[in-house]
CSV table of C-alpha atoms in Angstrom, one decimal:
chain,number,residue,atom,x,y,z
A,1,UNK,CA,-11.7,31.9,-68.5
A,2,UNK,CA,-11.3,35.6,-68.5
A,3,UNK,CA,-10.0,36.8,-65.1
A,4,UNK,CA,-12.5,38.8,-63.0
A,5,UNK,CA,-11.7,42.4,-62.1
A,6,UNK,CA,-11.3,42.7,-58.4
A,7,UNK,CA,-10.9,45.9,-56.6
A,8,UNK,CA,-10.3,46.7,-52.7
A,9,UNK,CA,-11.5,49.0,-50.2
A,10,UNK,CA,-8.8,49.6,-47.5
A,11,UNK,CA,-9.3,50.5,-43.8
A,12,UNK,CA,-6.7,51.5,-41.4
A,13,UNK,CA,-4.6,52.1,-44.5
A,14,UNK,CA,-1.7,53.7,-42.5
A,15,UNK,CA,1.3,54.4,-44.7
A,16,UNK,CA,-0.1,51.9,-47.2
A,17,UNK,CA,1.8,48.6,-46.6
A,18,UNK,CA,-1.3,46.6,-47.1
A,19,UNK,CA,-2.6,49.0,-50.0
A,20,UNK,CA,0.8,48.3,-51.9
A,21,UNK,CA,0.4,44.6,-51.4
A,22,UNK,CA,-3.2,44.9,-53.1
A,23,UNK,CA,-1.8,46.9,-56.1
A,24,UNK,CA,1.0,44.2,-56.3
A,25,UNK,CA,-1.6,41.4,-56.2
A,26,UNK,CA,-3.4,43.1,-59.2
A,27,UNK,CA,-6.2,44.3,-56.9
A,28,UNK,CA,-6.5,48.1,-57.4
A,29,UNK,CA,-7.3,50.2,-54.1
A,30,UNK,CA,-10.3,52.3,-54.8
A,31,UNK,CA,-10.5,53.9,-51.3
A,32,UNK,CA,-7.9,54.2,-48.5
A,33,UNK,CA,-8.8,55.8,-45.0
A,34,UNK,CA,-6.9,56.6,-41.9
A,35,UNK,CA,-7.4,59.0,-39.0
A,36,UNK,CA,-3.5,60.0,-39.1
A,37,UNK,CA,-3.0,63.2,-41.2
A,38,UNK,CA,0.7,62.2,-41.8
A,39,UNK,CA,-0.3,58.9,-43.2
A,40,UNK,CA,-2.9,60.6,-45.4
A,41,UNK,CA,-0.3,62.7,-46.6
A,42,UNK,CA,1.9,59.9,-47.4
A,43,UNK,CA,-0.6,58.2,-49.4
A,44,UNK,CA,-1.4,61.2,-51.4
A,45,UNK,CA,2.5,61.8,-52.1
A,46,UNK,CA,2.6,58.4,-54.0
A,47,UNK,CA,1.3,58.2,-57.5
A,48,UNK,CA,0.3,54.6,-56.8
A,49,UNK,CA,-2.8,56.1,-55.2
A,50,UNK,CA,-3.7,58.8,-58.0
A,51,UNK,CA,-6.9,57.0,-58.8
A,52,UNK,CA,-7.9,56.0,-55.3
A,53,UNK,CA,-10.1,58.1,-53.0
A,54,UNK,CA,-8.0,58.8,-49.9
A,55,UNK,CA,-10.1,59.8,-46.7
A,56,UNK,CA,-8.9,61.1,-43.6
A,57,UNK,CA,-11.0,60.3,-40.6
A,58,UNK,CA,-11.7,58.1,-37.6
A,59,UNK,CA,-13.6,54.9,-38.9
A,60,UNK,CA,-16.0,55.2,-36.0
A,61,UNK,CA,-17.4,58.4,-37.7
A,62,UNK,CA,-17.3,57.1,-41.3
A,63,UNK,CA,-20.6,55.6,-42.7
A,64,UNK,CA,-20.2,52.4,-44.6
A,65,UNK,CA,-22.3,54.2,-47.4
A,66,UNK,CA,-19.2,56.3,-47.9
A,67,UNK,CA,-17.4,53.4,-49.3
A,68,UNK,CA,-20.6,52.1,-51.2
A,69,UNK,CA,-20.8,55.5,-53.1
A,70,UNK,CA,-17.2,55.1,-54.3
A,71,UNK,CA,-17.7,51.5,-55.4
A,72,UNK,CA,-20.7,52.6,-57.5
A,73,UNK,CA,-18.6,54.9,-59.4
A,74,UNK,CA,-15.9,52.2,-60.4
A,75,UNK,CA,-15.8,49.4,-63.0
A,76,UNK,CA,-15.4,46.0,-61.2
A,77,UNK,CA,-16.7,42.4,-61.0
A,78,UNK,CA,-16.0,41.8,-57.3
A,79,UNK,CA,-14.5,43.7,-54.5
A,80,UNK,CA,-12.8,42.9,-51.0
A,81,UNK,CA,-12.1,44.8,-47.9
A,82,UNK,CA,-8.7,44.8,-46.5
A,83,UNK,CA,-7.1,46.2,-43.4
A,84,UNK,CA,-5.8,45.8,-39.8
A,85,UNK,CA,-7.2,47.4,-36.8
A,86,UNK,CA,-4.6,49.1,-34.7
A,87,UNK,CA,-2.9,46.4,-32.9
A,88,UNK,CA,-1.2,48.0,-29.8
A,89,UNK,CA,-3.9,46.5,-27.5
A,90,UNK,CA,-2.8,43.0,-28.4
A,91,UNK,CA,0.8,43.4,-29.1
A,92,UNK,CA,3.3,40.8,-27.6
A,93,UNK,CA,5.6,43.6,-26.6
A,94,UNK,CA,2.6,44.4,-24.0
A,95,UNK,CA,3.4,41.4,-22.0
A,96,UNK,CA,6.8,42.8,-21.0
A,97,UNK,CA,5.0,45.2,-18.7
A,98,UNK,CA,2.6,42.6,-17.2
A,99,UNK,CA,-1.0,41.9,-17.6
A,100,UNK,CA,-2.0,44.3,-14.8
A,101,UNK,CA,-1.0,47.4,-16.7
A,102,UNK,CA,-2.1,46.1,-20.0
A,103,UNK,CA,-5.8,46.9,-21.0
A,104,UNK,CA,-6.0,44.3,-23.7
A,105,UNK,CA,-9.5,43.9,-25.0
A,106,UNK,CA,-10.7,46.5,-22.6
A,107,UNK,CA,-8.6,49.1,-24.5
A,108,UNK,CA,-11.1,51.4,-26.6
A,109,UNK,CA,-9.0,50.7,-29.7
A,110,UNK,CA,-10.2,47.1,-29.6
A,111,UNK,CA,-13.5,48.5,-30.7
A,112,UNK,CA,-11.9,49.3,-34.2
A,113,UNK,CA,-12.3,45.5,-34.9
A,114,UNK,CA,-16.0,46.1,-34.5
A,115,UNK,CA,-15.8,48.9,-37.0
A,116,UNK,CA,-13.9,46.8,-39.4
A,117,UNK,CA,-16.6,44.2,-39.0
A,118,UNK,CA,-19.2,46.6,-39.4
A,119,UNK,CA,-18.2,47.9,-42.8
A,120,UNK,CA,-17.8,44.1,-43.9
A,121,UNK,CA,-21.4,43.3,-42.8
A,122,UNK,CA,-22.9,46.6,-44.3
A,123,UNK,CA,-20.8,46.3,-47.7
A,124,UNK,CA,-20.9,42.4,-47.7
A,125,UNK,CA,-17.8,42.2,-50.0
A,126,UNK,CA,-16.8,39.0,-52.0
A,127,UNK,CA,-13.8,38.5,-49.7
A,128,UNK,CA,-11.8,40.1,-46.9
A,129,UNK,CA,-8.2,40.4,-45.6
A,130,UNK,CA,-8.0,41.1,-41.7
A,131,UNK,CA,-4.5,41.5,-40.3
A,132,UNK,CA,-3.3,41.7,-36.8
A,133,UNK,CA,-0.4,40.8,-34.3
A,134,UNK,CA,-0.3,37.0,-33.6
A,135,UNK,CA,-0.9,37.6,-29.9
A,136,UNK,CA,-4.5,38.3,-30.9
A,137,UNK,CA,-4.8,34.4,-30.5
A,138,UNK,CA,-3.4,34.7,-26.7
A,139,UNK,CA,-6.2,33.7,-24.3
A,140,UNK,CA,-6.4,37.2,-22.9
A,141,UNK,CA,-7.5,38.3,-26.4
A,142,UNK,CA,-9.0,35.2,-27.9
A,143,UNK,CA,-12.6,36.2,-27.3
A,144,UNK,CA,-11.9,38.7,-30.1
A,145,UNK,CA,-11.1,36.3,-32.7
A,146,UNK,CA,-14.0,33.9,-31.7
A,147,UNK,CA,-16.4,36.8,-31.9
A,148,UNK,CA,-15.0,37.8,-35.2
A,149,UNK,CA,-15.3,34.2,-36.8
A,150,UNK,CA,-19.0,34.0,-35.4
A,151,UNK,CA,-20.0,37.3,-37.1
A,152,UNK,CA,-18.5,36.6,-40.4
A,153,UNK,CA,-19.7,33.0,-40.4
A,154,UNK,CA,-23.2,34.2,-39.9
A,155,UNK,CA,-22.5,36.3,-42.9
A,156,UNK,CA,-21.9,33.5,-45.1
A,157,UNK,CA,-18.2,33.8,-45.2
A,158,UNK,CA,-15.9,30.8,-45.4
A,159,UNK,CA,-12.4,31.6,-43.6
A,160,UNK,CA,-8.8,30.7,-42.8
A,161,UNK,CA,-6.8,31.9,-39.9
A,162,UNK,CA,-3.1,32.1,-41.0
A,163,UNK,CA,-0.2,32.7,-38.6
A,164,UNK,CA,2.2,34.0,-40.9
A,165,UNK,CA,6.0,34.8,-40.9
A,166,UNK,CA,7.1,37.5,-43.3
A,167,UNK,CA,10.2,35.5,-44.1
A,168,UNK,CA,8.3,32.9,-46.1
A,169,UNK,CA,7.0,35.5,-48.4
A,170,UNK,CA,10.3,37.0,-49.6
A,171,UNK,CA,10.5,39.8,-46.7
A,172,UNK,CA,13.8,40.1,-45.3
A,173,UNK,CA,12.6,40.2,-41.8
A,174,UNK,CA,11.2,37.9,-38.8
A,175,UNK,CA,7.9,39.3,-38.4
A,176,UNK,CA,4.8,37.2,-37.3
A,177,UNK,CA,1.4,38.2,-38.0
A,178,UNK,CA,-2.1,36.9,-37.8
A,179,UNK,CA,-4.5,37.0,-40.8
A,180,UNK,CA,-8.1,36.0,-41.0
A,181,UNK,CA,-9.0,35.7,-44.5
A,182,UNK,CA,-12.6,35.3,-45.8
A,183,UNK,CA,-14.3,34.6,-49.1
A,184,UNK,CA,-17.8,34.0,-50.3
A,185,UNK,CA,-16.3,31.8,-52.9
A,186,UNK,CA,-14.1,28.7,-52.4
A,187,UNK,CA,-10.2,28.6,-51.4
A,188,UNK,CA,-8.4,26.7,-53.8
A,189,UNK,CA,-5.7,25.6,-51.4
A,190,UNK,CA,-5.1,25.2,-47.9
A,191,UNK,CA,-3.1,28.2,-47.3
A,192,UNK,CA,-1.4,31.4,-49.0
A,193,UNK,CA,1.4,30.4,-51.4
A,194,UNK,CA,5.0,30.5,-49.5
A,195,UNK,CA,7.7,31.6,-51.8
A,196,UNK,CA,10.8,31.3,-49.4
A,197,UNK,CA,12.2,29.0,-46.6
A,198,UNK,CA,15.2,28.2,-44.6
A,199,UNK,CA,18.2,27.4,-47.0
A,200,UNK,CA,18.7,24.0,-45.6
A,201,UNK,CA,15.0,23.1,-46.7
A,202,UNK,CA,15.2,24.7,-50.4
A,203,UNK,CA,16.1,21.4,-52.2
A,204,UNK,CA,13.2,19.5,-50.6
A,205,UNK,CA,10.5,22.2,-50.9
A,206,UNK,CA,11.8,23.8,-54.1
A,207,UNK,CA,11.4,27.3,-52.7
A,208,UNK,CA,13.8,30.2,-52.7
A,209,UNK,CA,16.1,30.8,-49.4
A,210,UNK,CA,15.0,33.6,-47.0
A,211,UNK,CA,16.4,36.9,-48.4
A,212,UNK,CA,19.1,38.2,-46.3
A,213,UNK,CA,19.0,42.1,-45.2
A,214,UNK,CA,22.1,42.9,-46.6
A,215,UNK,CA,20.9,42.3,-50.2
A,216,UNK,CA,17.8,44.4,-49.5
A,217,UNK,CA,19.3,47.5,-48.2
A,218,UNK,CA,22.5,47.5,-50.3
A,219,UNK,CA,22.9,50.9,-52.0
A,220,UNK,CA,21.5,53.0,-49.2
A,221,UNK,CA,24.9,53.2,-47.1
A,222,UNK,CA,26.2,56.1,-49.1
A,223,UNK,CA,26.6,59.6,-47.9
A,224,UNK,CA,23.8,60.9,-50.1
A,225,UNK,CA,21.4,59.0,-47.6
A,226,UNK,CA,22.9,60.2,-44.6
A,227,UNK,CA,20.4,61.2,-41.9
A,228,UNK,CA,21.5,62.9,-38.6
A,229,UNK,CA,19.1,60.8,-36.8
A,230,UNK,CA,21.2,57.6,-37.4
A,231,UNK,CA,24.0,59.0,-35.2
A,232,UNK,CA,25.1,56.8,-32.3
A,233,UNK,CA,28.6,58.2,-31.6
A,234,UNK,CA,28.9,59.8,-28.1
A,235,UNK,CA,26.0,58.1,-26.9
A,236,UNK,CA,25.6,56.2,-23.5
A,237,UNK,CA,26.1,52.7,-25.0
A,238,UNK,CA,28.0,53.5,-28.3
A,239,UNK,CA,31.3,51.8,-27.4
A,240,UNK,CA,29.1,48.7,-26.3
A,241,UNK,CA,27.3,48.8,-29.4
A,242,UNK,CA,30.7,48.7,-31.2
A,243,UNK,CA,31.6,45.6,-29.4
A,244,UNK,CA,28.4,43.6,-30.2
A,245,UNK,CA,29.1,41.3,-33.2
A,246,UNK,CA,26.6,41.6,-36.2
A,247,UNK,CA,23.8,39.3,-35.7
A,248,UNK,CA,23.9,39.7,-31.8
A,249,UNK,CA,22.6,41.7,-29.1
A,250,UNK,CA,23.8,43.0,-25.7
A,251,UNK,CA,24.0,39.2,-24.6
A,252,UNK,CA,27.4,39.1,-26.4
A,253,UNK,CA,28.8,41.2,-23.6
A,254,UNK,CA,27.6,38.9,-20.8
A,255,UNK,CA,29.1,35.9,-18.8
A,256,UNK,CA,26.6,33.8,-20.7
A,257,UNK,CA,28.5,34.5,-24.2
A,258,UNK,CA,31.7,34.1,-22.3
A,259,UNK,CA,32.6,37.8,-22.4
A,260,UNK,CA,35.8,38.4,-20.2
A,261,UNK,CA,34.5,41.4,-18.2
A,262,UNK,CA,30.9,41.2,-18.4
A,263,UNK,CA,28.9,44.6,-18.9
A,264,UNK,CA,25.5,43.3,-18.6
A,265,UNK,CA,23.5,40.5,-17.3
A,266,UNK,CA,21.7,37.9,-19.7
A,267,UNK,CA,18.2,38.0,-19.8
A,268,UNK,CA,17.9,41.2,-17.7
A,269,UNK,CA,17.4,43.6,-20.6
A,270,UNK,CA,14.7,43.5,-23.3
A,271,UNK,CA,16.0,41.2,-26.2
A,272,UNK,CA,16.4,44.1,-28.8
A,273,UNK,CA,18.8,46.1,-26.4
A,274,UNK,CA,21.9,46.8,-28.7
A,275,UNK,CA,20.4,44.4,-31.5
A,276,UNK,CA,22.8,44.5,-34.4
A,277,UNK,CA,21.8,43.2,-38.0
A,278,UNK,CA,24.2,41.0,-39.9
A,279,UNK,CA,24.1,41.3,-43.5
A,280,UNK,CA,24.1,37.7,-44.2
A,281,UNK,CA,20.8,37.1,-42.0
A,282,UNK,CA,17.3,38.5,-42.4
A,283,UNK,CA,16.3,41.2,-40.1
A,284,UNK,CA,14.5,41.2,-37.0
A,285,UNK,CA,11.0,42.9,-36.7
A,286,UNK,CA,11.1,46.6,-37.6
A,287,UNK,CA,9.2,48.4,-34.6
A,288,UNK,CA,7.0,51.6,-34.8
A,289,UNK,CA,8.5,53.1,-31.7
A,290,UNK,CA,12.0,51.9,-30.9
A,291,UNK,CA,13.8,53.2,-27.7
A,292,UNK,CA,17.0,55.0,-27.9
A,293,UNK,CA,19.1,51.8,-27.7
A,294,UNK,CA,16.8,49.3,-29.0
A,295,UNK,CA,17.7,47.8,-32.4
A,296,UNK,CA,18.0,46.6,-34.8
A,297,UNK,CA,21.0,48.5,-35.6
A,298,UNK,CA,23.0,48.7,-38.8
A,299,UNK,CA,26.1,46.7,-38.6
A,300,UNK,CA,28.1,50.0,-39.1
A,301,UNK,CA,26.9,50.9,-35.6
A,302,UNK,CA,24.4,53.4,-36.8
A,303,UNK,CA,20.5,53.6,-36.8
A,304,UNK,CA,19.0,52.6,-39.8
A,305,UNK,CA,18.0,55.0,-42.4
A,306,UNK,CA,14.4,55.8,-43.7
A,307,UNK,CA,15.0,54.2,-47.0
A,308,UNK,CA,16.5,51.0,-45.4
A,309,UNK,CA,13.6,50.3,-43.1
A,310,UNK,CA,11.2,51.0,-45.9
A,311,UNK,CA,13.0,48.5,-48.2
A,312,UNK,CA,12.9,45.7,-45.1
A,313,UNK,CA,9.3,46.4,-45.1
A,314,UNK,CA,9.3,45.7,-48.9
A,315,UNK,CA,7.9,49.2,-49.6
A,316,UNK,CA,8.6,50.0,-53.3
A,317,UNK,CA,12.0,51.9,-54.0
A,318,UNK,CA,11.2,55.6,-54.0
A,319,UNK,CA,8.1,55.3,-52.1
A,320,UNK,CA,7.6,58.6,-50.3
A,321,UNK,CA,6.7,59.5,-46.5
A,322,UNK,CA,5.5,62.6,-45.1
A,323,UNK,CA,6.2,63.6,-41.5
A,324,UNK,CA,9.0,64.0,-38.9
A,325,UNK,CA,11.5,61.1,-38.5
A,326,UNK,CA,9.6,59.8,-35.5
A,327,UNK,CA,6.3,59.8,-37.5
A,328,UNK,CA,8.0,58.2,-40.5
A,329,UNK,CA,9.4,55.3,-38.3
A,330,UNK,CA,6.0,54.9,-36.7
A,331,UNK,CA,4.4,54.7,-40.0
A,332,UNK,CA,6.8,52.2,-41.7
A,333,UNK,CA,6.9,50.1,-38.4
A,334,UNK,CA,3.2,49.8,-38.2
A,335,UNK,CA,2.8,48.6,-41.8
A,336,UNK,CA,2.2,45.3,-43.2
A,337,UNK,CA,5.1,44.2,-45.3
A,338,UNK,CA,3.9,44.5,-48.8
A,339,UNK,CA,5.2,41.2,-50.1
A,340,UNK,CA,3.6,39.3,-47.1
A,341,UNK,CA,0.2,41.1,-47.8
A,342,UNK,CA,0.5,40.4,-51.6
A,343,UNK,CA,0.4,36.8,-50.8
A,344,UNK,CA,-2.6,36.9,-48.5
A,345,UNK,CA,-4.6,39.1,-51.0
A,346,UNK,CA,-3.7,36.8,-54.1
A,347,UNK,CA,-5.0,33.8,-51.9
A,348,UNK,CA,-8.4,35.5,-51.5
A,349,UNK,CA,-8.3,36.8,-55.0
A,350,UNK,CA,-7.8,33.4,-56.2
A,351,UNK,CA,-10.9,32.1,-54.4
A,352,UNK,CA,-13.1,34.7,-56.3
A,353,UNK,CA,-12.1,33.8,-59.9
A,354,UNK,CA,-14.7,31.2,-60.6
């Protein structure tokens, strides 16, 4: 049976994490869109998008017909919509500041989920991939998921809700995300295909062991990759950072850990304070807006370099980013790890081949 040609329309494309995933899954992206001008410039800087129509604009202001017109010019058998509405209203990190100061579902950005659904309902694609933070399932936000499911079911879609960890798909990063996957076809299996697992489970499962971060960022530690922004020397907590063993955080300097003259009190700081990578373990989540002493830091007691955080997010080597260091960190930190997204898109693609 000849494989059907499937293409994708990308919404909330950002720096292109899910778009790269789509290309990796053999589903060319015909259109990418974002409201952030730096993200748009990032996409246009990369050859991967030379045949994609890259649109800068707020999705609230972009008619669905814009995407219909683009699709009409392309040769394909079926198409899917991919994207994740900006997730800050639902981020687990938001719970740190307490429910009273979080806007949650009352945040105007939550309406971007409606815009995603609007495009899906108008275009009626053969399938879709929707990504967001896992805490979208928290009782505070659950109404959004329930309404999402109600709408896509009315549109005739079968769906899967997948709580995924990037580690299981070859990403060297502990990063949990929620995916809602939809198809007008038939899912061929219960869940997207995992490729990696904990080392002690490999013999039983036949999967590969989790990828350690030392393997992923090897080669970027030379002076040619130096960035002034990586410097921590002379900073408030530099000497403390140097004392934290690889794979630990500030709690290594507390009585809880048996530190002789405790400098901090366990559980009184955010867990990523002075968090340091170990080359022999996967990374923790790469964030979009880390504070000055928020990790993960390199085991050499410096901040991570752009090509390192891009590699941890499984962007292709040599992928270009436009903007200030702060902007680039935000773009990469907000992205869907490409290998994780690839597994999700392949799962939907498989359901459309018959």
